[in-house]
Coordinates of C-alpha atoms in Angstrom, one line a residue:
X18 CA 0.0 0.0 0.0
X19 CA 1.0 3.4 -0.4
X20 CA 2.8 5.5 2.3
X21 CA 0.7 7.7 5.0
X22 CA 2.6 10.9 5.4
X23 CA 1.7 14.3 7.1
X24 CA 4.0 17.6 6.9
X25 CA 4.7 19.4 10.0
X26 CA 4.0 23.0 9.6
X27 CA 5.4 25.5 12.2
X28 CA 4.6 29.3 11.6
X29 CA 3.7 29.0 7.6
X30 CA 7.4 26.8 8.0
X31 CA 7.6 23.7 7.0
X32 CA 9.5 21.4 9.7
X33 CA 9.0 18.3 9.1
X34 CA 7.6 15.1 7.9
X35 CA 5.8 12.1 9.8
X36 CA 5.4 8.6 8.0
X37 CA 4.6 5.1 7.7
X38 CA 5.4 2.8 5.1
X39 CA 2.9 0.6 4.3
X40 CA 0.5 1.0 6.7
X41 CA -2.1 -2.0 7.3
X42 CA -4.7 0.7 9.0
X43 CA -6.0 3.7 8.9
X44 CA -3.9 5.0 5.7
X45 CA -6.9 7.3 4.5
X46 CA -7.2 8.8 8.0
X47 CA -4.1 11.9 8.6
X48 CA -5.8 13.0 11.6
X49 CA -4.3 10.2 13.5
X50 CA -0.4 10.9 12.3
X51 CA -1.6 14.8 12.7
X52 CA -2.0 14.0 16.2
X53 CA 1.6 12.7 16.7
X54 CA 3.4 15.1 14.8
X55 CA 1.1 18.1 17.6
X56 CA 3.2 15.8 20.1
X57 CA 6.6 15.8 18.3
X58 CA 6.4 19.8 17.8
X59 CA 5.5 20.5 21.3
X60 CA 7.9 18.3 22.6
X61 CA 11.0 19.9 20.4
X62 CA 9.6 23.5 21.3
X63 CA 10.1 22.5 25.2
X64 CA 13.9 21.4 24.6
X65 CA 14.4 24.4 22.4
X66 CA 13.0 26.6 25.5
X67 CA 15.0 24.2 28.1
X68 CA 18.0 24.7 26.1
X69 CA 18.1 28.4 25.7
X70 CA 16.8 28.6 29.3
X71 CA 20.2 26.8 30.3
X72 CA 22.2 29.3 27.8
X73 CA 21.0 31.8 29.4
X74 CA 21.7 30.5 33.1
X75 CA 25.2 31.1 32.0
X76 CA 25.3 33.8 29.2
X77 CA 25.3 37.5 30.3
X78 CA 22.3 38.9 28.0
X79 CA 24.0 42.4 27.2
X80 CA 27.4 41.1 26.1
X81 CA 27.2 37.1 25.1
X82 CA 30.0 36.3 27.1
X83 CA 29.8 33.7 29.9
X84 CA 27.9 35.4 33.2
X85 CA 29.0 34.8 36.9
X86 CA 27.3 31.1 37.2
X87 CA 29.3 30.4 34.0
X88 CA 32.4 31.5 36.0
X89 CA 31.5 29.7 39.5
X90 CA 30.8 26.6 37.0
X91 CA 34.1 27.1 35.6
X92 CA 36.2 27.2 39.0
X93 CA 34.9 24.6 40.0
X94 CA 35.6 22.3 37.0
X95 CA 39.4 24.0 37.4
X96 CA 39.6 23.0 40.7
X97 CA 38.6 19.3 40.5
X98 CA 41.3 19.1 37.4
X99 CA 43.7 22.0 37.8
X100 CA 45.7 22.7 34.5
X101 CA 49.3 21.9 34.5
X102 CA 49.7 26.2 33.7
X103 CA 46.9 28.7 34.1
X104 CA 47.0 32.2 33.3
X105 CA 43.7 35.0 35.0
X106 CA 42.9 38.3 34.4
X107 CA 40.5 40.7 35.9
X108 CA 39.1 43.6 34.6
X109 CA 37.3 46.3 36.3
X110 CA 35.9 49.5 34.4
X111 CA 37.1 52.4 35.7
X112 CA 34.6 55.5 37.1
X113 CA 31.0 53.2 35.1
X114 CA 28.8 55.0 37.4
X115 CA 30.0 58.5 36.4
X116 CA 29.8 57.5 32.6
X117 CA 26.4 56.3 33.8
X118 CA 25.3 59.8 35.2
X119 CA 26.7 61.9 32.9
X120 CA 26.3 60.2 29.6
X121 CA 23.4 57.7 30.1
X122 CA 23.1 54.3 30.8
X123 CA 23.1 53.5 27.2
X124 CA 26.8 55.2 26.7
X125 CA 27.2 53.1 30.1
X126 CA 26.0 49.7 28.2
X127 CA 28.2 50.5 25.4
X128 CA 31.5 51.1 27.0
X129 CA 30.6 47.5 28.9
X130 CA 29.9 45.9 25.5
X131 CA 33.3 47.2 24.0
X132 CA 35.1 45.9 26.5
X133 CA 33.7 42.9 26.6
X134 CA 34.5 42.5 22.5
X135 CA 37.7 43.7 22.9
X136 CA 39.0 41.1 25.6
X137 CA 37.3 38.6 23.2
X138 CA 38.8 39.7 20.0
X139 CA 42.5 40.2 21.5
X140 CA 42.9 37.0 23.5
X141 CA 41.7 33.3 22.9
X142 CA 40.7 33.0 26.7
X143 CA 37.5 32.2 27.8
X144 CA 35.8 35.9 29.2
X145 CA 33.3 36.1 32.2
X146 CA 31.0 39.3 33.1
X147 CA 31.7 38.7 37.2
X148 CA 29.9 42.1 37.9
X149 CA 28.8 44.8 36.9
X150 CA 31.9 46.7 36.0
X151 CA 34.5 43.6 36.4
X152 CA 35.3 41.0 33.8
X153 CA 37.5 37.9 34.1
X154 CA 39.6 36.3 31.7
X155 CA 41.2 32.4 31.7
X156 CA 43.5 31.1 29.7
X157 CA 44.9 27.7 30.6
X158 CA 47.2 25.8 29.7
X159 CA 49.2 28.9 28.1
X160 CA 52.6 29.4 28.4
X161 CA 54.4 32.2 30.1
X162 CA 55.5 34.0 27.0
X163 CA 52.5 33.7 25.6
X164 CA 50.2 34.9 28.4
X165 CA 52.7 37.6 28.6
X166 CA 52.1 38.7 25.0
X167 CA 48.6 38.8 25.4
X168 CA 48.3 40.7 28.7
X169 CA 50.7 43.4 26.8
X170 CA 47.7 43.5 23.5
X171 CA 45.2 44.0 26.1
X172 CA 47.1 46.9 28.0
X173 CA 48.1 48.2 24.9
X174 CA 44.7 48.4 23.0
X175 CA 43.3 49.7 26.6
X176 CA 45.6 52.3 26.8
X177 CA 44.8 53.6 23.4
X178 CA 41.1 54.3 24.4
X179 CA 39.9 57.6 24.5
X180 CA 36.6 57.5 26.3
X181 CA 37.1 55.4 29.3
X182 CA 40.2 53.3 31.1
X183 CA 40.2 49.7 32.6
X184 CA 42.0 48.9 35.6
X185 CA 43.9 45.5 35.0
X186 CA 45.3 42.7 37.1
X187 CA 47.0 39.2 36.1
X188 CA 48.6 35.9 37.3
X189 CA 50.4 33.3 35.9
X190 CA 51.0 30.2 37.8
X191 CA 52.5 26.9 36.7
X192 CA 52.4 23.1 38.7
X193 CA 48.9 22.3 39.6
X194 CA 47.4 26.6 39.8
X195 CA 44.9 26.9 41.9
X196 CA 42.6 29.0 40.5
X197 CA 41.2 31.1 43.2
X198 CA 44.2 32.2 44.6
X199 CA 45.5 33.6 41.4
X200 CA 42.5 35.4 41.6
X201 CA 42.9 37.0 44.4
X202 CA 46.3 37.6 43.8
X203 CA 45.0 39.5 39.8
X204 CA 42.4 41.1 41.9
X205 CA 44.9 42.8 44.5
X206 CA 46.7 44.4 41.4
X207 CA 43.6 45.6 39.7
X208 CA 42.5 47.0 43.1
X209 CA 45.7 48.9 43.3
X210 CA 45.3 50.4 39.9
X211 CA 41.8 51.5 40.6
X212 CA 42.9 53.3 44.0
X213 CA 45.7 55.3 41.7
X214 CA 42.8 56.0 38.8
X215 CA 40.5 57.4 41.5
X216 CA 43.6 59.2 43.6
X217 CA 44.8 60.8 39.9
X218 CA 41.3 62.0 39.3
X219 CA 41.1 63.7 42.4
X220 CA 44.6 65.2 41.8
X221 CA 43.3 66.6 38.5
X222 CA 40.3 68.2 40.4
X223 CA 38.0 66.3 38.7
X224 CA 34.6 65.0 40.2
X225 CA 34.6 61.6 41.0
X226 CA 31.0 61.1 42.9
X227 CA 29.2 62.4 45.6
X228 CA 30.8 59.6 48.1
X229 CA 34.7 61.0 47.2
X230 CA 33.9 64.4 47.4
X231 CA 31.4 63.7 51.2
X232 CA 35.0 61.5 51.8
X233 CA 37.4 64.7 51.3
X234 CA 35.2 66.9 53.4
X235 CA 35.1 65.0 56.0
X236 CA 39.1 64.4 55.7
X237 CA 38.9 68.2 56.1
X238 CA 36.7 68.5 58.7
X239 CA 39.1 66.3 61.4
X240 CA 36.3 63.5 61.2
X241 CA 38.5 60.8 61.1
X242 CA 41.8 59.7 63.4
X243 CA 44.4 57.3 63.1

């Protein structure tokens, strides 16, 4: 006997086909394999939701890099199989909530999304938005040299922005790292570099938010003692 066949159709798409050679029954009734394929579709749309539910999880919506549950995810998997060399960086934007107040949180979102391109385009690490000015960068199994040469593209191409400036640290470890102590030990650098950013900015007179400048009058005022 002929084939019984019945085409899926999705949004005026075709998506499919349903079929049964031969059948013994029912081969001038569609209604039944009709049925099956309403099944088939709804259960493929629930994976497709389940699967882009569990992208997002992990994926920061405003840049596509991996979010802060990709990164936990990640240390954790580093930590039950260290790498035999590991190279971190962190990244923190510097002054975001002034670009925010004075330029618009749309300028803000921008500057975030450049930054997050350019540690993707200049380096063939895996990136993580950590927060909400901070990014993270891994590269294991790197060597020295090589982690070297691409912490010097990213200062470089940083340092040859105009509009904003990121403050930077790094670690390289060999032996078994452990990945959260090189962490802490990229975060202490990136710390110091922010506390310079900030202490040059007040230098130049500039404003740097309502909490520096409440900070500096109460310096002036003899509120605080050693």
């Amino acid at each position: 006997q002929p084939a019984s066949c019945y085409i899926a159709v999705k949004d005026k798409q075709i998506v499919g086909f349903i079929g049964v050679d031969d059948p013994e029954q029912n081969s001038g009734n569609p209604g039944l394999l009709k049925g099956v394929s309403e099944f088939i579709l709804a259960e493929l749309e629930r994976r497709r939701l389940l699967e882009e539910l569990a992208q997002l999880s992990y994926t920061d919506i405003l840049t596509g890099v991996s979010n802060r549950n990709g990164y936990r995810q990640a240390v954790s998997r580093m930590q039950a199989v260290p790498p035999a060399c590991m190279g971190v960086m962190i990244f923190s934007i510097n002054g975001l909530k002034i670009i925010n107040e004075n330029l618009g949180q749309k300028y803000g979102d921008d500057v975030i999304v450049r930054t997050a391109d350019r540690l993707r385009s200049l380096s063939e690490g895996q990136v993580y938005r950590i927060g909400g000015d901070e990014f993270a960068l891994f590269c294991p199994e790197i060597s020295r040299s090589d982690f070297e040469a691409v912490v010097k593209r990213l200062q470089d191409a940083f340092r040859q922005e105009q509009e904003y400036s990121v403050s930077m640290g790094y670690d390289w470890e060999a032996g078994g790292a452990d990945v959260t102590d090189q962490m802490l030990r990229a975060e202490e650098w990136m710390r110091a570099q922010k506390q310079r950013y900030y202490h040059d900015e007040i230098s130049k007179g500039r404003k740097v938010g309502d909490l520096a400048d409440d900070l500096l009058a109460d310096i002036r005022e003899n509120r605080f003692a050693v």
